[in-house]
């Protein structure tokens, strides 16, 4: 995820996709499996190769994000060919759902508006497919992916903003003896100019003026404490808003997944009647509701995250049981994959090891499919998605690191601000006296020099204070 330049990062993503697609194309072609997927794979290989080359050579210039989003929308459209040509088979719907969800999270590297456009593209696609149940499941899971993608983009934007703020602070704090270095030396020079005899007046005037300008440049970097309190509280506000935004997106995602399983449960009950094998679906809906209300009422981020991994593991187990007992229709496999991908998506808000644990859990649970060829494709989506989600975690982690660095730097900056508040009044008096002295140097007397000398000594003592 951390590339030196954006266009190369986009190119690498496309070339990785080409490698995976080539492997599956030759594998399925050699074994004569899923013949209808071969055309889709070839088309995707061509599309990804073309865009990979174009991004590698930076053909799109400043419009990189736009064309990266366009490439994702084209790929999503190509994936649609497979279910249409294979009569909405289980394998084709699994591939389509997995493909469009993963492509959505890839848009985390672009801008929020492209996520909205992508959702509209998928909406048009499922309307064209024309199956209500398929459309509901695809759109529901893509909507979840859109919410989480937007959340990641927000993290990234906030991280970049705070990073720039940190650069400004770093520039101000480049020397830990900031005041000693930038105020003590000029004050010493001015004092020397005042007490030494035989220095030409113009040279003394120019030297004192330069030292004053240098000190004013230092002092101008510090505002008054009241304003700084507001600035410091903004970091706490940023952390609070980040948590509220994160929990809101996760809560909405869980609400959507529970609605999807309720819809799926309704379809099955209407077609097959009520049977004991729908119990896992009911438990998934109940679990979703409980965790949704827990997130809604719990204000502690630490408590939410501490319960998240248990919720997601139990969620995956229930989805595995649900698939095991109700895998008779063609959409069950796609819903199962999308459900496990959902659990991986949610885990991005916690530590990286939680995402890895959830991905390994999904990997193990996927073997309830009991079909080798379906399973390897299924697992490929899970592993590839794990890579994407871990990359997402790196973005949110970058945000957390920038926040932590900002707090450390502001703590140091606070010390300088406190010291500046003590020094500024004395410095302002000295500045006024020195400028008056420079304007009337020819008529000045020893008394004025002594007053200025005492003011400098007072300021030097304050600068040296711990």
Tab-separated table of C-alpha atoms in Angstrom:
chain	number	residue	atom	x	y	z
A	1	UNK	CA	0.000	0.000	0.000
A	2	UNK	CA	2.912	2.367	0.628
A	3	UNK	CA	4.342	3.133	-2.783
A	4	UNK	CA	6.769	5.913	-3.598
A	5	UNK	CA	4.409	7.397	-6.174
A	6	UNK	CA	0.691	7.029	-6.652
A	7	UNK	CA	0.765	5.992	-10.324
A	8	UNK	CA	3.104	3.091	-9.543
A	9	UNK	CA	0.867	1.987	-6.705
A	10	UNK	CA	-2.085	1.917	-9.092
A	11	UNK	CA	-0.003	0.014	-11.658
A	12	UNK	CA	1.124	-2.584	-9.088
A	13	UNK	CA	-2.497	-3.237	-8.036
A	14	UNK	CA	-3.450	-3.957	-11.668
A	15	UNK	CA	-0.420	-6.181	-12.304
A	16	UNK	CA	-1.156	-8.205	-9.140
A	17	UNK	CA	-4.713	-8.713	-10.374
A	18	UNK	CA	-3.394	-9.839	-13.785
A	19	UNK	CA	-1.131	-12.425	-12.131
A	20	UNK	CA	-4.012	-13.907	-10.135
A	21	UNK	CA	-6.361	-13.895	-13.135
A	22	UNK	CA	-3.772	-15.616	-15.349
A	23	UNK	CA	-3.305	-18.353	-12.787
A	24	UNK	CA	-7.031	-19.072	-12.623
A	25	UNK	CA	-7.498	-18.816	-16.369
A	26	UNK	CA	-4.877	-21.508	-17.125
A	27	UNK	CA	-5.995	-23.618	-14.149
A	28	UNK	CA	-9.657	-23.699	-15.213
A	29	UNK	CA	-8.800	-24.002	-18.903
A	30	UNK	CA	-6.478	-26.963	-18.273
A	31	UNK	CA	-9.068	-28.822	-16.179
A	32	UNK	CA	-12.019	-27.816	-18.338
A	33	UNK	CA	-13.808	-26.188	-15.402
A	34	UNK	CA	-16.300	-23.316	-15.488
A	35	UNK	CA	-15.981	-22.682	-19.241
A	36	UNK	CA	-18.179	-19.588	-19.132
A	37	UNK	CA	-15.763	-17.822	-16.762
A	38	UNK	CA	-12.851	-18.069	-19.236
A	39	UNK	CA	-14.057	-15.217	-21.460
A	40	UNK	CA	-14.587	-12.985	-18.411
A	41	UNK	CA	-11.109	-13.803	-17.112
A	42	UNK	CA	-9.545	-13.038	-20.517
A	43	UNK	CA	-11.396	-9.719	-20.707
A	44	UNK	CA	-10.278	-8.810	-17.174
A	45	UNK	CA	-6.676	-9.748	-17.972
A	46	UNK	CA	-6.732	-7.451	-21.008
A	47	UNK	CA	-8.362	-4.559	-19.100
A	48	UNK	CA	-6.027	-4.844	-16.096
A	49	UNK	CA	-2.948	-5.174	-18.320
A	50	UNK	CA	-3.837	-2.070	-20.340
A	51	UNK	CA	-4.554	0.030	-17.269
A	52	UNK	CA	-1.481	-1.360	-15.493
A	53	UNK	CA	0.773	-0.214	-18.333
A	54	UNK	CA	-0.966	3.167	-18.625
A	55	UNK	CA	-0.627	3.815	-14.899
A	56	UNK	CA	2.989	2.607	-14.841
A	57	UNK	CA	3.974	5.194	-17.454
A	58	UNK	CA	1.827	7.835	-15.721
A	59	UNK	CA	-0.196	8.533	-18.874
A	60	UNK	CA	-3.105	10.042	-16.926
A	61	UNK	CA	-1.061	12.714	-15.147
A	62	UNK	CA	-3.112	14.665	-12.627
A	63	UNK	CA	-6.276	12.665	-13.387
A	64	UNK	CA	-4.927	9.445	-11.846
A	65	UNK	CA	-7.751	9.073	-9.307
A	66	UNK	CA	-10.439	9.538	-11.944
A	67	UNK	CA	-9.024	6.870	-14.259
A	68	UNK	CA	-8.327	4.481	-11.382
A	69	UNK	CA	-12.020	4.764	-10.483
A	70	UNK	CA	-12.941	4.287	-14.166
A	71	UNK	CA	-10.807	1.135	-14.306
A	72	UNK	CA	-12.666	-0.244	-11.243
A	73	UNK	CA	-16.036	0.478	-12.857
A	74	UNK	CA	-14.980	-1.169	-16.131
A	75	UNK	CA	-13.765	-4.253	-14.249
A	76	UNK	CA	-17.044	-4.433	-12.318
A	77	UNK	CA	-18.921	-4.282	-15.621
A	78	UNK	CA	-16.759	-7.065	-17.082
A	79	UNK	CA	-17.411	-9.259	-14.018
A	80	UNK	CA	-21.134	-8.940	-14.804
A	81	UNK	CA	-20.623	-10.872	-18.058
A	82	UNK	CA	-20.025	-14.132	-16.192
A	83	UNK	CA	-23.352	-14.456	-14.277
A	84	UNK	CA	-25.270	-13.314	-17.380
A	85	UNK	CA	-23.583	-15.952	-19.565
A	86	UNK	CA	-23.863	-18.706	-16.924
A	87	UNK	CA	-27.553	-18.317	-16.003
A	88	UNK	CA	-26.753	-16.839	-12.566
A	89	UNK	CA	-24.989	-20.022	-11.425
A	90	UNK	CA	-23.618	-20.338	-7.887
A	91	UNK	CA	-19.996	-19.962	-9.026
A	92	UNK	CA	-20.739	-16.971	-11.255
A	93	UNK	CA	-22.650	-15.099	-8.540
A	94	UNK	CA	-19.909	-15.819	-6.027
A	95	UNK	CA	-17.296	-14.375	-8.422
A	96	UNK	CA	-19.447	-11.361	-9.249
A	97	UNK	CA	-20.214	-10.484	-5.628
A	98	UNK	CA	-16.622	-10.992	-4.527
A	99	UNK	CA	-15.291	-8.985	-7.469
A	100	UNK	CA	-17.509	-5.921	-7.093
A	101	UNK	CA	-17.031	-5.734	-3.301
A	102	UNK	CA	-13.231	-5.911	-3.565
A	103	UNK	CA	-13.184	-3.337	-6.383
A	104	UNK	CA	-15.206	-0.985	-4.186
A	105	UNK	CA	-12.673	-1.106	-1.361
A	106	UNK	CA	-9.907	-0.428	-3.900
A	107	UNK	CA	-11.469	3.026	-4.308
A	108	UNK	CA	-10.094	3.939	-0.875
A	109	UNK	CA	-7.110	5.284	-2.835
A	110	UNK	CA	-9.285	7.844	-4.642
A	111	UNK	CA	-11.976	10.342	-3.580
A	112	UNK	CA	-15.408	9.993	-1.963
A	113	UNK	CA	-17.318	11.121	-5.064
A	114	UNK	CA	-15.979	8.149	-7.053
A	115	UNK	CA	-17.408	5.774	-4.423
A	116	UNK	CA	-20.876	7.249	-5.002
A	117	UNK	CA	-20.491	6.902	-8.775
A	118	UNK	CA	-19.309	3.302	-8.347
A	119	UNK	CA	-22.429	2.452	-6.332
A	120	UNK	CA	-24.628	3.920	-9.079
A	121	UNK	CA	-22.723	1.769	-11.613
A	122	UNK	CA	-23.453	-1.396	-9.599
A	123	UNK	CA	-27.081	-0.330	-9.170
A	124	UNK	CA	-27.426	-0.050	-12.972
A	125	UNK	CA	-25.759	-3.468	-13.382
A	126	UNK	CA	-28.072	-5.327	-10.985
A	127	UNK	CA	-31.115	-3.665	-12.554
A	128	UNK	CA	-29.892	-5.011	-15.891
A	129	UNK	CA	-29.439	-8.495	-14.404
A	130	UNK	CA	-33.073	-8.256	-13.324
A	131	UNK	CA	-33.158	-10.778	-10.448
A	132	UNK	CA	-34.637	-9.103	-7.341
A	133	UNK	CA	-33.019	-11.395	-4.787
A	134	UNK	CA	-29.599	-11.261	-6.462
A	135	UNK	CA	-29.850	-7.483	-6.825
A	136	UNK	CA	-30.794	-7.016	-3.169
A	137	UNK	CA	-27.837	-9.087	-1.931
A	138	UNK	CA	-25.291	-7.505	-4.282
A	139	UNK	CA	-26.411	-3.930	-3.609
A	140	UNK	CA	-26.593	-4.480	0.151
A	141	UNK	CA	-23.040	-5.773	0.402
A	142	UNK	CA	-21.673	-3.154	-2.003
A	143	UNK	CA	-23.388	-0.474	0.090
A	144	UNK	CA	-21.546	-1.780	3.167
A	145	UNK	CA	-18.269	-1.696	1.214
A	146	UNK	CA	-19.053	1.888	0.142
A	147	UNK	CA	-19.605	3.036	3.742
A	148	UNK	CA	-16.336	1.503	4.896
A	149	UNK	CA	-14.427	2.802	1.862
A	150	UNK	CA	-15.653	6.333	2.563
A	151	UNK	CA	-14.581	5.905	6.193
A	152	UNK	CA	-11.069	4.907	5.098
A	153	UNK	CA	-10.867	7.893	2.732
A	154	UNK	CA	-11.825	10.145	5.655
A	155	UNK	CA	-9.064	8.612	7.774
A	156	UNK	CA	-6.596	9.213	4.975
A	157	UNK	CA	-7.690	12.834	4.470
A	158	UNK	CA	-7.505	13.547	8.200
A	159	UNK	CA	-4.099	11.871	8.379
A	160	UNK	CA	-2.752	14.035	5.570
A	161	UNK	CA	-4.127	17.202	7.207
A	162	UNK	CA	-2.602	16.381	10.587
A	163	UNK	CA	0.652	15.347	8.886
A	164	UNK	CA	0.907	18.835	7.366
A	165	UNK	CA	0.207	20.363	10.766
A	166	UNK	CA	2.945	18.180	12.222
A	167	UNK	CA	5.376	19.476	9.602
A	168	UNK	CA	4.632	23.032	10.721
A	169	UNK	CA	5.151	22.069	14.373
A	170	UNK	CA	8.324	20.183	13.468
A	171	UNK	CA	9.676	23.278	11.761
A	172	UNK	CA	9.030	25.292	14.925
A	173	UNK	CA	10.543	22.658	17.193
A	174	UNK	CA	13.609	21.786	15.123
A	175	UNK	CA	15.872	22.755	18.025
A	176	UNK	CA	14.978	21.673	21.556
A	177	UNK	CA	16.863	24.727	22.874
A	178	UNK	CA	14.625	26.876	20.711
A	179	UNK	CA	14.556	30.032	22.814
A	180	UNK	CA	18.167	29.738	23.900
A	181	UNK	CA	19.251	29.398	20.288
A	182	UNK	CA	17.003	32.006	18.693
A	183	UNK	CA	16.685	34.581	21.489
A	184	UNK	CA	19.712	34.271	23.746
A	185	UNK	CA	22.282	34.783	20.978
A	186	UNK	CA	20.652	37.946	19.503
A	187	UNK	CA	20.217	39.392	23.005
A	188	UNK	CA	23.898	38.778	23.737
A	189	UNK	CA	24.884	40.481	20.479
A	190	UNK	CA	22.686	43.537	21.228
A	191	UNK	CA	24.114	43.793	24.734
A	192	UNK	CA	27.617	43.742	23.286
A	193	UNK	CA	26.734	46.472	20.791
A	194	UNK	CA	25.474	48.676	23.613
A	195	UNK	CA	28.422	48.349	25.997
A	196	UNK	CA	31.356	48.119	23.579
A	197	UNK	CA	32.979	51.366	22.590
A	198	UNK	CA	34.399	52.188	19.179
A	199	UNK	CA	31.804	50.323	17.103
A	200	UNK	CA	30.632	52.461	14.146
A	201	UNK	CA	27.082	53.700	14.712
A	202	UNK	CA	25.785	52.396	11.378
A	203	UNK	CA	27.237	48.953	11.997
A	204	UNK	CA	25.730	48.883	15.503
A	205	UNK	CA	22.365	50.121	14.205
A	206	UNK	CA	22.283	47.483	11.437
A	207	UNK	CA	23.350	44.671	13.775
A	208	UNK	CA	20.765	45.600	16.448
A	209	UNK	CA	18.041	45.899	13.793
A	210	UNK	CA	18.877	42.456	12.336
A	211	UNK	CA	18.803	40.903	15.807
A	212	UNK	CA	15.435	42.530	16.529
A	213	UNK	CA	13.992	41.221	13.260
A	214	UNK	CA	15.325	37.750	14.057
A	215	UNK	CA	13.724	37.758	17.521
A	216	UNK	CA	10.449	39.133	16.188
A	217	UNK	CA	10.367	36.296	13.671
A	218	UNK	CA	10.693	33.840	16.569
A	219	UNK	CA	8.033	35.502	18.716
A	220	UNK	CA	5.572	35.846	15.831
A	221	UNK	CA	5.243	32.048	15.753
A	222	UNK	CA	3.469	32.060	19.105
A	223	UNK	CA	-0.079	33.209	19.770
A	224	UNK	CA	-1.677	33.880	23.119
A	225	UNK	CA	-2.562	31.050	25.480
A	226	UNK	CA	-6.343	31.457	25.125
A	227	UNK	CA	-6.092	30.740	21.414
A	228	UNK	CA	-3.770	27.817	22.066
A	229	UNK	CA	-6.299	26.169	24.409
A	230	UNK	CA	-8.798	26.110	21.541
A	231	UNK	CA	-6.158	24.637	19.254
A	232	UNK	CA	-5.262	21.927	21.751
A	233	UNK	CA	-8.897	20.958	22.247
A	234	UNK	CA	-9.206	20.481	18.491
A	235	UNK	CA	-7.051	17.339	18.736
A	236	UNK	CA	-9.420	15.868	21.319
A	237	UNK	CA	-12.322	16.852	19.053
A	238	UNK	CA	-10.639	15.123	16.090
A	239	UNK	CA	-10.245	11.907	18.091
A	240	UNK	CA	-13.867	12.094	19.243
A	241	UNK	CA	-15.190	12.726	15.723
A	242	UNK	CA	-13.056	9.897	14.357
A	243	UNK	CA	-14.568	7.440	16.851
A	244	UNK	CA	-18.121	8.695	16.248
A	245	UNK	CA	-17.674	8.445	12.474
A	246	UNK	CA	-16.127	4.978	12.729
A	247	UNK	CA	-18.818	3.547	15.004
A	248	UNK	CA	-21.534	5.137	12.886
A	249	UNK	CA	-20.215	3.434	9.724
A	250	UNK	CA	-19.793	0.084	11.496
A	251	UNK	CA	-23.257	0.363	13.048
A	252	UNK	CA	-24.903	1.125	9.707
A	253	UNK	CA	-22.984	-1.758	8.089
A	254	UNK	CA	-24.191	-4.202	10.747
A	255	UNK	CA	-27.730	-2.908	10.372
A	256	UNK	CA	-27.574	-3.462	6.592
A	257	UNK	CA	-26.181	-7.005	6.945
A	258	UNK	CA	-28.984	-7.902	9.382
A	259	UNK	CA	-31.564	-6.527	6.912
A	260	UNK	CA	-29.959	-8.606	4.134
A	261	UNK	CA	-30.160	-11.800	6.176
A	262	UNK	CA	-33.737	-10.964	7.133
A	263	UNK	CA	-34.524	-10.514	3.418
A	264	UNK	CA	-32.787	-13.787	2.585
A	265	UNK	CA	-34.681	-15.515	5.385
A	266	UNK	CA	-37.980	-14.139	3.991
A	267	UNK	CA	-37.212	-15.386	0.469
A	268	UNK	CA	-36.377	-18.867	1.770
A	269	UNK	CA	-39.412	-19.072	4.037
A	270	UNK	CA	-41.747	-18.012	1.249
A	271	UNK	CA	-40.291	-20.557	-1.198
A	272	UNK	CA	-39.561	-23.532	1.102
A	273	UNK	CA	-41.639	-22.856	4.202
A	274	UNK	CA	-40.364	-22.508	7.769
A	275	UNK	CA	-37.785	-25.164	8.688
A	276	UNK	CA	-35.189	-25.669	11.435
A	277	UNK	CA	-32.369	-24.886	8.955
A	278	UNK	CA	-33.348	-21.177	9.030
A	279	UNK	CA	-32.363	-20.958	12.722
A	280	UNK	CA	-28.757	-19.802	11.909
A	281	UNK	CA	-30.205	-16.921	9.855
A	282	UNK	CA	-32.402	-15.929	12.807
A	283	UNK	CA	-29.398	-16.089	15.160
A	284	UNK	CA	-27.341	-13.914	12.759
A	285	UNK	CA	-30.129	-11.311	12.725
A	286	UNK	CA	-30.397	-11.366	16.543
A	287	UNK	CA	-26.596	-11.137	16.953
A	288	UNK	CA	-26.470	-8.203	14.515
A	289	UNK	CA	-29.200	-6.384	16.424
A	290	UNK	CA	-27.489	-6.913	19.780
A	291	UNK	CA	-24.138	-5.668	18.548
A	292	UNK	CA	-25.754	-2.729	16.747
A	293	UNK	CA	-27.379	-1.550	19.978
A	294	UNK	CA	-24.135	-2.195	21.896
A	295	UNK	CA	-22.253	0.113	19.500
A	296	UNK	CA	-25.065	2.666	19.668
A	297	UNK	CA	-25.039	2.964	23.480
A	298	UNK	CA	-21.342	2.264	24.187
A	299	UNK	CA	-19.247	5.429	24.192
A	300	UNK	CA	-15.893	3.809	24.930
A	301	UNK	CA	-13.854	2.941	21.852
A	302	UNK	CA	-11.759	0.500	23.886
A	303	UNK	CA	-14.830	-1.484	24.988
A	304	UNK	CA	-16.264	-1.616	21.463
A	305	UNK	CA	-12.995	-2.915	20.031
A	306	UNK	CA	-12.521	-5.440	22.854
A	307	UNK	CA	-15.866	-7.071	21.952
A	308	UNK	CA	-15.472	-6.775	18.176
A	309	UNK	CA	-13.341	-9.877	17.582
A	310	UNK	CA	-15.764	-12.131	19.527
A	311	UNK	CA	-18.689	-10.762	17.562
A	312	UNK	CA	-16.981	-11.300	14.198
A	313	UNK	CA	-15.781	-14.861	14.965
A	314	UNK	CA	-19.241	-15.891	16.191
A	315	UNK	CA	-20.705	-14.176	13.136
A	316	UNK	CA	-18.481	-16.201	10.802
A	317	UNK	CA	-19.340	-19.466	12.557
A	318	UNK	CA	-23.071	-18.781	12.237
A	319	UNK	CA	-22.649	-17.922	8.546
A	320	UNK	CA	-20.772	-21.195	8.031
A	321	UNK	CA	-23.558	-23.152	9.764
A	322	UNK	CA	-26.195	-21.234	7.776
A	323	UNK	CA	-24.490	-22.105	4.480
A	324	UNK	CA	-23.941	-25.745	5.482
A	325	UNK	CA	-27.659	-26.312	6.021
A	326	UNK	CA	-29.115	-24.027	3.337
A	327	UNK	CA	-26.725	-24.227	0.371
A	328	UNK	CA	-29.317	-25.521	-2.111
A	329	UNK	CA	-29.885	-22.335	-4.106
A	330	UNK	CA	-27.480	-20.567	-6.461
A	331	UNK	CA	-27.122	-17.392	-4.401
A	332	UNK	CA	-26.091	-19.083	-1.133
A	333	UNK	CA	-22.390	-19.294	-2.078
A	334	UNK	CA	-22.214	-15.610	-3.023
A	335	UNK	CA	-23.965	-14.545	0.188
A	336	UNK	CA	-21.575	-16.724	2.206
A	337	UNK	CA	-18.511	-15.138	0.559
A	338	UNK	CA	-19.933	-11.628	0.939
A	339	UNK	CA	-20.699	-12.320	4.609
A	340	UNK	CA	-17.142	-13.441	5.359
A	341	UNK	CA	-15.782	-10.453	3.428
A	342	UNK	CA	-18.085	-8.266	5.552
A	343	UNK	CA	-16.462	-9.607	8.729
A	344	UNK	CA	-13.007	-8.863	7.278
A	345	UNK	CA	-14.110	-5.341	6.345
A	346	UNK	CA	-15.369	-4.543	9.836
A	347	UNK	CA	-12.125	-5.790	11.394
A	348	UNK	CA	-10.122	-2.964	9.777
A	349	UNK	CA	-11.037	-0.658	12.684
A	350	UNK	CA	-9.122	-2.886	15.130
A	351	UNK	CA	-5.512	-4.054	15.270
A	352	UNK	CA	-3.909	-5.667	12.231
A	353	UNK	CA	-3.641	-8.997	14.066
A	354	UNK	CA	-7.443	-9.026	14.474
A	355	UNK	CA	-7.839	-8.697	10.687
A	356	UNK	CA	-5.383	-11.589	10.201
A	357	UNK	CA	-7.244	-13.697	12.804
A	358	UNK	CA	-10.624	-12.995	11.164
A	359	UNK	CA	-9.174	-13.814	7.721
A	360	UNK	CA	-7.732	-17.141	8.950
A	361	UNK	CA	-11.064	-17.902	10.602
A	362	UNK	CA	-12.852	-17.201	7.295
A	363	UNK	CA	-10.313	-19.392	5.512
A	364	UNK	CA	-11.036	-22.328	7.868
A	365	UNK	CA	-14.827	-21.873	7.839
A	366	UNK	CA	-14.883	-21.755	4.014
A	367	UNK	CA	-14.181	-25.503	3.864
A	368	UNK	CA	-17.834	-26.182	4.672
A	369	UNK	CA	-18.337	-25.653	0.902
A	370	UNK	CA	-17.070	-29.250	0.462
A	371	UNK	CA	-16.136	-28.666	-3.190
A	372	UNK	CA	-12.421	-28.342	-3.961
A	373	UNK	CA	-12.707	-26.156	-7.074
A	374	UNK	CA	-15.289	-23.825	-5.593
A	375	UNK	CA	-13.298	-23.604	-2.381
A	376	UNK	CA	-9.988	-22.562	-3.977
A	377	UNK	CA	-11.677	-19.693	-5.828
A	378	UNK	CA	-13.570	-18.767	-2.669
A	379	UNK	CA	-10.373	-18.786	-0.600
A	380	UNK	CA	-8.576	-16.694	-3.256
A	381	UNK	CA	-11.154	-13.928	-2.778
A	382	UNK	CA	-10.729	-14.126	1.000
A	383	UNK	CA	-6.924	-13.965	0.857
A	384	UNK	CA	-6.880	-11.180	-1.713
A	385	UNK	CA	-9.423	-9.239	0.298
A	386	UNK	CA	-7.333	-9.752	3.447
A	387	UNK	CA	-4.483	-8.017	1.629
A	388	UNK	CA	-6.773	-5.108	0.710
A	389	UNK	CA	-8.177	-4.788	4.253
A	390	UNK	CA	-4.725	-4.928	5.863
A	391	UNK	CA	-3.781	-2.123	3.489
A	392	UNK	CA	-6.844	-0.228	4.751
A	393	UNK	CA	-5.688	-0.795	8.313
A	394	UNK	CA	-2.352	0.769	7.395
A	395	UNK	CA	-4.233	3.921	6.386
A	396	UNK	CA	-6.161	4.103	9.681
A	397	UNK	CA	-2.966	3.210	11.564
A	398	UNK	CA	-1.166	6.061	9.808
A	399	UNK	CA	-3.920	8.357	11.068
A	400	UNK	CA	-3.495	7.069	14.630
A	401	UNK	CA	0.286	7.522	14.450
A	402	UNK	CA	-0.090	11.087	13.172
A	403	UNK	CA	-2.509	11.842	16.031
A	404	UNK	CA	-0.050	10.404	18.575
A	405	UNK	CA	2.873	12.339	17.063
A	406	UNK	CA	0.772	15.493	17.014
A	407	UNK	CA	-0.016	15.102	20.706
A	408	UNK	CA	3.665	14.565	21.590
A	409	UNK	CA	4.772	17.545	19.552
A	410	UNK	CA	2.035	19.730	20.987
A	411	UNK	CA	3.109	18.763	24.502
A	412	UNK	CA	6.582	20.119	23.718
A	413	UNK	CA	5.059	23.089	21.937
A	414	UNK	CA	2.953	23.786	25.038
A	415	UNK	CA	6.154	24.254	27.038
A	416	UNK	CA	7.436	26.793	24.547
A	417	UNK	CA	4.048	28.496	24.480
A	418	UNK	CA	4.031	28.824	28.262
A	419	UNK	CA	7.533	30.251	28.149
A	420	UNK	CA	6.596	32.560	25.291
A	421	UNK	CA	3.680	33.935	27.337
A	422	UNK	CA	6.156	34.833	30.082
A	423	UNK	CA	8.661	36.359	27.692
A	424	UNK	CA	6.399	38.269	25.256
A	425	UNK	CA	5.510	41.234	27.563
A	426	UNK	CA	9.178	41.842	28.464
A	427	UNK	CA	10.238	41.361	24.865
A	428	UNK	CA	7.625	43.863	23.624
A	429	UNK	CA	8.937	46.477	26.062
A	430	UNK	CA	12.499	45.813	24.949
A	431	UNK	CA	11.499	45.950	21.297
A	432	UNK	CA	9.851	49.355	21.828
A	433	UNK	CA	12.847	50.721	23.747
A	434	UNK	CA	15.385	49.435	21.204
A	435	UNK	CA	13.504	50.848	18.221
A	436	UNK	CA	13.260	54.214	19.962
A	437	UNK	CA	16.976	53.972	20.694
A	438	UNK	CA	17.782	53.196	17.040
A	439	UNK	CA	15.715	56.156	15.833
A	440	UNK	CA	17.485	58.527	18.243
A	441	UNK	CA	20.897	56.884	18.453
A	442	UNK	CA	22.755	60.130	17.817
A	443	UNK	CA	21.038	61.815	20.788
A	444	UNK	CA	21.004	58.829	23.151
A	445	UNK	CA	22.680	58.888	26.560
A	446	UNK	CA	24.174	56.325	28.913
A	447	UNK	CA	21.004	56.182	31.021
A	448	UNK	CA	18.986	54.884	28.064
A	449	UNK	CA	21.657	52.258	27.399
A	450	UNK	CA	21.590	51.123	31.041
A	451	UNK	CA	17.772	50.827	31.001
A	452	UNK	CA	17.939	48.754	27.822
A	453	UNK	CA	20.840	46.736	29.249
A	454	UNK	CA	18.794	45.901	32.390
A	455	UNK	CA	15.791	44.941	30.232
A	456	UNK	CA	18.017	42.597	28.215
A	457	UNK	CA	19.358	41.000	31.403
A	458	UNK	CA	15.792	40.505	32.645
A	459	UNK	CA	14.812	38.875	29.351
A	460	UNK	CA	17.927	36.652	29.297
A	461	UNK	CA	17.039	35.380	32.793
A	462	UNK	CA	13.526	34.501	31.631
A	463	UNK	CA	14.857	32.776	28.502
A	464	UNK	CA	17.237	30.676	30.614
A	465	UNK	CA	14.556	29.666	33.150
A	466	UNK	CA	13.411	26.015	32.998
